[in-house]
mmCIF file of C-alpha atoms in Angstrom:
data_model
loop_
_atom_site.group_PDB
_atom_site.id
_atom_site.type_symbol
_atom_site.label_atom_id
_atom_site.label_comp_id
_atom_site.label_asym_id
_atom_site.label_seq_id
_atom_site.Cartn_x
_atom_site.Cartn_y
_atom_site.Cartn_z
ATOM 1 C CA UNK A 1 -81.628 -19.854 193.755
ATOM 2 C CA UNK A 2 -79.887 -18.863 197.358
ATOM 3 C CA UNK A 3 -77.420 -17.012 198.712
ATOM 4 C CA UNK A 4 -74.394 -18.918 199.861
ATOM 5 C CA UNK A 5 -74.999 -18.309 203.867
ATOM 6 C CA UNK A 6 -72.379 -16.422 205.963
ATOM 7 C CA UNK A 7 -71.587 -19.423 207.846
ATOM 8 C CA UNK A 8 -70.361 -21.388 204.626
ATOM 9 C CA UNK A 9 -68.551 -17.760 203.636
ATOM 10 C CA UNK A 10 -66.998 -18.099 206.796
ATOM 11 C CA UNK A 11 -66.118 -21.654 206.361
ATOM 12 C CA UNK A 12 -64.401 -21.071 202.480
ATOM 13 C CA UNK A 13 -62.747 -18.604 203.973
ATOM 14 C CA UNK A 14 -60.784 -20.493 206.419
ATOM 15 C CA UNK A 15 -60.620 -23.604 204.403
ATOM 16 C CA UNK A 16 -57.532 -23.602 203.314
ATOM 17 C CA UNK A 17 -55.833 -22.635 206.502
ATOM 18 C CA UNK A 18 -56.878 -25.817 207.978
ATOM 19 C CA UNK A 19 -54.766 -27.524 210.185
ATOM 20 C CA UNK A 20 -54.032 -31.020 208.654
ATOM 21 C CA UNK A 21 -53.226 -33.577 211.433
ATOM 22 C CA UNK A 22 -49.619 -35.250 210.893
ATOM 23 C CA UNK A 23 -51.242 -38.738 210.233
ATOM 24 C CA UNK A 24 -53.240 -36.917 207.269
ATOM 25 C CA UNK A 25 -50.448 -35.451 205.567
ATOM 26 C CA UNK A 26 -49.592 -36.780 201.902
ATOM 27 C CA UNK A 27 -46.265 -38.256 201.768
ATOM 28 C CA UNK A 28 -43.982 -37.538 198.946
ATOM 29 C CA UNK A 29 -44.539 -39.330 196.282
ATOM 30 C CA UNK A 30 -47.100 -41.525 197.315
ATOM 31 C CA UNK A 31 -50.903 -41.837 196.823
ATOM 32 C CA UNK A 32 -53.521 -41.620 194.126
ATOM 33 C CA UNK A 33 -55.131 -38.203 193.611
ATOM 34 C CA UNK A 34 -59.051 -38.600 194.967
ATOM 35 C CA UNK A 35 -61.819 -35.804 195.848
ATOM 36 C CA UNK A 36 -64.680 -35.836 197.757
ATOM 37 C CA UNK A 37 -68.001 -33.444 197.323
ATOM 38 C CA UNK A 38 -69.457 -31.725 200.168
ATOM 39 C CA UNK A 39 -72.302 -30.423 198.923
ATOM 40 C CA UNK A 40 -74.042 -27.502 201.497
ATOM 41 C CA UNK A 41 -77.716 -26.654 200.156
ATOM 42 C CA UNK A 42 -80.934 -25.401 201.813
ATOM 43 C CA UNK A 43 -83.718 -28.187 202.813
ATOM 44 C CA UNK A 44 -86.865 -28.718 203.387
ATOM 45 C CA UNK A 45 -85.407 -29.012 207.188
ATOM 46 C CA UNK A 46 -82.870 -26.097 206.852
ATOM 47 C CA UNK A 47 -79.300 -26.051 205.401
ATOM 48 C CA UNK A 48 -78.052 -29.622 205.039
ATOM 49 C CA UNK A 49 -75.452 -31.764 203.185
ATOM 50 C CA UNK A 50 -75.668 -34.346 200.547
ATOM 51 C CA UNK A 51 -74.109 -37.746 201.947
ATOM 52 C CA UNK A 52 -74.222 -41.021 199.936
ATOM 53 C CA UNK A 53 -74.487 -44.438 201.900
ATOM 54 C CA UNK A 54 -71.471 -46.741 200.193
ATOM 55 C CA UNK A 55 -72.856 -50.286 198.514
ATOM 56 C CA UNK A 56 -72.555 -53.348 200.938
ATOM 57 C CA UNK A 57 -71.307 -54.915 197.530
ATOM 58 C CA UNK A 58 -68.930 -52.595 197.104
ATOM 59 C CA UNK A 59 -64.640 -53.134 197.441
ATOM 60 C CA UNK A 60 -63.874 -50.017 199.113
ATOM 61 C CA UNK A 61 -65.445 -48.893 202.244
ATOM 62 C CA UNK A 62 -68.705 -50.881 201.739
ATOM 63 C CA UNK A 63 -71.569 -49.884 203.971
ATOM 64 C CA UNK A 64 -70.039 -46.692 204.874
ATOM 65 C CA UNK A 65 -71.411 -42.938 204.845
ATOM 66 C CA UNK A 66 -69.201 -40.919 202.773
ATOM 67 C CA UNK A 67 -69.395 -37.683 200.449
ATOM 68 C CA UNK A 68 -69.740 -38.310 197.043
ATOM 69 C CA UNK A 69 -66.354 -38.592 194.730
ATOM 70 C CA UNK A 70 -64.000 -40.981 193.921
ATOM 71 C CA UNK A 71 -60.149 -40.839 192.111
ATOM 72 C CA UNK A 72 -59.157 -37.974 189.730
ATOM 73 C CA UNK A 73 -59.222 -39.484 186.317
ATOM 74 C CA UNK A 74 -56.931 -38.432 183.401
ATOM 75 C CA UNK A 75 -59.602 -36.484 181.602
ATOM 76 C CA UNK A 76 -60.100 -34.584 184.818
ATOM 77 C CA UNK A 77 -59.010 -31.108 184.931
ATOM 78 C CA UNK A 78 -58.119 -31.786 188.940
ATOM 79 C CA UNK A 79 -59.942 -32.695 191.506
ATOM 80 C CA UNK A 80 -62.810 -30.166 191.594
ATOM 81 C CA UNK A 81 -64.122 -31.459 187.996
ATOM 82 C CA UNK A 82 -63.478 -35.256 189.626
ATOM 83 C CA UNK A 83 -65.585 -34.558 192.402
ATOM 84 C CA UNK A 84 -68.253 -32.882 189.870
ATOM 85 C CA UNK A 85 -68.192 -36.085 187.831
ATOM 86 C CA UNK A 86 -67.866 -38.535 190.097
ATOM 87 C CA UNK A 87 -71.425 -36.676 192.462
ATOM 88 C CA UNK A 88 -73.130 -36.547 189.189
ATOM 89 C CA UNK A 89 -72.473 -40.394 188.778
ATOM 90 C CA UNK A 90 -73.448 -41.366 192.222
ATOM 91 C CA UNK A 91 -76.046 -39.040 192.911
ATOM 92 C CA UNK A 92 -77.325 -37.726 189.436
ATOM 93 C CA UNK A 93 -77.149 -34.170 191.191
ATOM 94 C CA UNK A 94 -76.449 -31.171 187.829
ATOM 95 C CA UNK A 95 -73.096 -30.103 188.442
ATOM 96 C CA UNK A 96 -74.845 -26.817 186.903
ATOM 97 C CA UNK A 97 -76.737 -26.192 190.054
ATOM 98 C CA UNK A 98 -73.254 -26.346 191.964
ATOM 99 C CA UNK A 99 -71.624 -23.412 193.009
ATOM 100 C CA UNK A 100 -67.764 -24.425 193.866
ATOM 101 C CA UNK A 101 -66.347 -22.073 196.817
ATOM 102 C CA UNK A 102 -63.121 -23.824 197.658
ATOM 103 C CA UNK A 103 -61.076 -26.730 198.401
ATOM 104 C CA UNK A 104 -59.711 -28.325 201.665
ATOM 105 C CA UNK A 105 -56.043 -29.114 202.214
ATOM 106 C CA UNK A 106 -55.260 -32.623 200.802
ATOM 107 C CA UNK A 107 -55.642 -35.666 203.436
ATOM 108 C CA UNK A 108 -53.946 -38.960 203.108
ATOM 109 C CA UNK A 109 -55.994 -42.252 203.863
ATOM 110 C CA UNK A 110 -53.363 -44.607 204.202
ATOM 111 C CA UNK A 111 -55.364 -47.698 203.868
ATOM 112 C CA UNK A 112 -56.496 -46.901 200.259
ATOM 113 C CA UNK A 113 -53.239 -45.002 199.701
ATOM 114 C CA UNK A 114 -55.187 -41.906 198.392
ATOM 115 C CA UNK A 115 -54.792 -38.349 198.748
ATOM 116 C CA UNK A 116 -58.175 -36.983 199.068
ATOM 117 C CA UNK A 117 -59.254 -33.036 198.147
ATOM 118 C CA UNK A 118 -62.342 -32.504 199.692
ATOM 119 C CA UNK A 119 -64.251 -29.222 197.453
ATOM 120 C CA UNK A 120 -66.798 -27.377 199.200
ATOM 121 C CA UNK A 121 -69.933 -26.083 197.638
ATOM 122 C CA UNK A 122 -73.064 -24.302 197.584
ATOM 123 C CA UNK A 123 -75.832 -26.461 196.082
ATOM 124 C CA UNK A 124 -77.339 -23.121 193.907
ATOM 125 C CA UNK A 125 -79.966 -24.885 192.441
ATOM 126 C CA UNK A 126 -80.994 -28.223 194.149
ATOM 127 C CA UNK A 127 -81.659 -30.928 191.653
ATOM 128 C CA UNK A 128 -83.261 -34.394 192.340
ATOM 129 C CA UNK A 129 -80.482 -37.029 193.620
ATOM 130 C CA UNK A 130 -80.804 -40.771 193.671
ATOM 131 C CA UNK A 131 -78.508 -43.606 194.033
ATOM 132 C CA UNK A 132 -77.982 -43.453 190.162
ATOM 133 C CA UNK A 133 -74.972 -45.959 190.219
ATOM 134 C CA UNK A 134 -76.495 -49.042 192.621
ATOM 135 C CA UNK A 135 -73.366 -50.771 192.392
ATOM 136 C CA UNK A 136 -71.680 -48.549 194.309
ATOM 137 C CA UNK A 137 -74.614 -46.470 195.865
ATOM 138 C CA UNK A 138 -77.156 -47.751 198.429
ATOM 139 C CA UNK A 139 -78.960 -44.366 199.118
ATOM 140 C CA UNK A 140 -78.719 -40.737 199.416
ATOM 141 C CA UNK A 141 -79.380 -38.635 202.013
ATOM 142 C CA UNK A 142 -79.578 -34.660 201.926
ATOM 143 C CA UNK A 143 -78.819 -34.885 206.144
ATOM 144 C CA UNK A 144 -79.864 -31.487 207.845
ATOM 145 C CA UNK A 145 -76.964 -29.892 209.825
ATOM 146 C CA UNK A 146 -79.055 -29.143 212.856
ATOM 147 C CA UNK A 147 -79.126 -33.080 213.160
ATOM 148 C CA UNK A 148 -75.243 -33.014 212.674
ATOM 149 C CA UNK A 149 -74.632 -30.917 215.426
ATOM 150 C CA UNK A 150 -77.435 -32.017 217.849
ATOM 151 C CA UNK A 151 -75.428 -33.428 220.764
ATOM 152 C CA UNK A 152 -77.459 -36.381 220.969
ATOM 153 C CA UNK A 153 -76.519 -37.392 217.769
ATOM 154 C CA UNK A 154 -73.101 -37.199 218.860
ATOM 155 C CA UNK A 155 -70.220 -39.765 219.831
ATOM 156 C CA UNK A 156 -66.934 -41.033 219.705
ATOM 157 C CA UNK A 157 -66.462 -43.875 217.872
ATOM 158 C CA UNK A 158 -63.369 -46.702 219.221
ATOM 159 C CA UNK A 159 -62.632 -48.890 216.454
ATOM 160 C CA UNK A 160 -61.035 -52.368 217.980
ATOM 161 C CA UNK A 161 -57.339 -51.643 216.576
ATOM 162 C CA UNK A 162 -57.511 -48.883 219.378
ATOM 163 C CA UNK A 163 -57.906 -45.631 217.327
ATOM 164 C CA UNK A 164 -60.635 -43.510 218.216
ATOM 165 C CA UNK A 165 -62.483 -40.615 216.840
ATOM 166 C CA UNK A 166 -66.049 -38.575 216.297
ATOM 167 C CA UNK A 167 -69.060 -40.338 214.795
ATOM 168 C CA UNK A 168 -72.787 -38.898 213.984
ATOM 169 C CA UNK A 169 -75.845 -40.920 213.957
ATOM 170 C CA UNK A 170 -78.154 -39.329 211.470
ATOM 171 C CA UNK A 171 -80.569 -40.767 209.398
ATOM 172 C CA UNK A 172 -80.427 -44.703 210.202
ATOM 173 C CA UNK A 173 -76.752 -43.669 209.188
ATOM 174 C CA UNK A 174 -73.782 -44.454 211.330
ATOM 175 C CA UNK A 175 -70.957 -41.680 209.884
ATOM 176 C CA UNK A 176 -68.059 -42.555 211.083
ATOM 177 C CA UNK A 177 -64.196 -42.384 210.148
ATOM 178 C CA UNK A 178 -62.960 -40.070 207.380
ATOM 179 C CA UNK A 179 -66.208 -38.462 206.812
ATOM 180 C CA UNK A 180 -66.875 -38.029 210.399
ATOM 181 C CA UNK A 181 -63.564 -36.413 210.931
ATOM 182 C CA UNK A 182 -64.223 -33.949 207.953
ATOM 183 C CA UNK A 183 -67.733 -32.972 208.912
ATOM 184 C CA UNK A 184 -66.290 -32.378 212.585
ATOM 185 C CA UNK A 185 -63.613 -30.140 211.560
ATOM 186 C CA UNK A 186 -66.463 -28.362 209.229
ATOM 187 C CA UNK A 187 -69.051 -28.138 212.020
ATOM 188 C CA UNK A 188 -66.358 -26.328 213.934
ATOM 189 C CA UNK A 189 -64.647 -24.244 211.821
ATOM 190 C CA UNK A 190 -67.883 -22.751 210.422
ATOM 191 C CA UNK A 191 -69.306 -21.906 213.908
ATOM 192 C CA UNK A 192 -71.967 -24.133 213.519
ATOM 193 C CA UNK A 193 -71.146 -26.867 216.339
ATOM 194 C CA UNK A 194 -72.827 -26.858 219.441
ATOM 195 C CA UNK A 195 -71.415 -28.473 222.487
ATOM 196 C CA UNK A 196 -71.409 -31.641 222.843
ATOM 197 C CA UNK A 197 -69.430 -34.741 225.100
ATOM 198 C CA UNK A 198 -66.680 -36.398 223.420
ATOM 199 C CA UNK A 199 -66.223 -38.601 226.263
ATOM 200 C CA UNK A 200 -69.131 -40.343 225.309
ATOM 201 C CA UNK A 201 -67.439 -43.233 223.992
ATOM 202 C CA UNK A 202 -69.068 -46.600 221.752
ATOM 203 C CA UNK A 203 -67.344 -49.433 220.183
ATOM 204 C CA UNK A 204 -67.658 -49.802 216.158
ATOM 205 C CA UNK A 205 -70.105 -52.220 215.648
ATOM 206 C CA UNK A 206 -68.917 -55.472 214.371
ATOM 207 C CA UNK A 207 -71.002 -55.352 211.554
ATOM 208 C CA UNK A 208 -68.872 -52.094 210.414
ATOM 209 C CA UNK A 209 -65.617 -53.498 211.678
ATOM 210 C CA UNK A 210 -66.468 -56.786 208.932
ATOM 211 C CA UNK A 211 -67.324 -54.207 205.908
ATOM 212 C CA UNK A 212 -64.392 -51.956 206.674
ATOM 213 C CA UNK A 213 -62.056 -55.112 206.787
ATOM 214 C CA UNK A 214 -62.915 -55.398 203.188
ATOM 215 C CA UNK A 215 -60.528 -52.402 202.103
#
């Protein structure tokens, strides 16, 4: 067992003070509840996060690098015990090792029409992970944050409908979109982000461009 570091305090602190960007916020009324996991622990490589890379089978965002969760189902008691359930069924990490500190505000993905919670948490007690649901699993990655914030390992991404924003390539993983925008808000917020040049600018592959057309 470890002590939640003062950098993640310091993040869970601020969390819900965010600032959500206008584009992010839920309209009223509209989308299906979702949450996302992100999952701090301490690796063999230092602190790190546990990221899941998406099924190329999959409907939704096939291919991609995402946290683990999914939508809120009835039986949920909100999104914290949905993103829980839904790591656990991904991942096979014990949601009794898990040490919940907080939530983010909610962000709206307009393309699925969901309105995701992201929880933050302290992986207490690390169990084994897998890709225990291959159909919608390729792999699992616990990524180290020092490669996260290594500016080498950092660019912004131009997707061909003109939007732009960060990316991290970690682990033979491109991270791009939604859970590139999270972990960059993170990175900073918890102090953790070293300097690095956004105007280092790539084009999505067109291999990602063809799996993200499929949601």
């Amino acid at each position: 067992m470890t002590q939640v570091p003062d950098w993640l305090e310091r993040l869970a602190a601020q969390a819900q003070r965010i600032r959500v960007p206008h584009y992010l916020r839920p309209p009223a009324g509209r989308g299906r509840a979702a949450a996302v996991l992100m999952l701090f622990g301490e690796g063999p490589n230092g602190p790190d996060v546990l990221l899941i890379q998406r099924s190329t089978r999959g409907r939704r965002h096939a291919g991609q690098p995402a946290f683990p969760g999914g939508g809120v189902d009835p039986d949920d008691g909100g999104p914290v015990e949905a993103a829980l359930r839904e790591t656990e069924e991904e991942t096979g990490a014990d949601p009794r090792g898990v040490h919940v500190l907080c939530t983010m505000p909610e962000l709206y993905l307009n393309h699925s029409d969901n309105r995701v919670t992201p929880v933050i948490a302290w992986w207490r007690e690390p169990s084994a992970v897998h890709a225990a649901s291959p159909d919608e699993v390729d792999s699992v990655e616990r990524v180290p944050i020092a490669e996260l914030v290594d500016p080498g390992n950092r660019v912004t991404l131009r997707h061909p409908r003109g939007s732009a924003g960060p990316a991290f390539r970690v682990r033979g993983m491109l991270v791009w979109g939604f859970t590139a925008m999270v972990l960059d808000t993170v990175l900073r917020v918890s102090g953790l982000e070293q300097p690095w040049d956004p105007a280092q600018m790539e084009d999505l592959p067109p291999e990602s461009v063809d799996l993200a057309s499929r949601s």
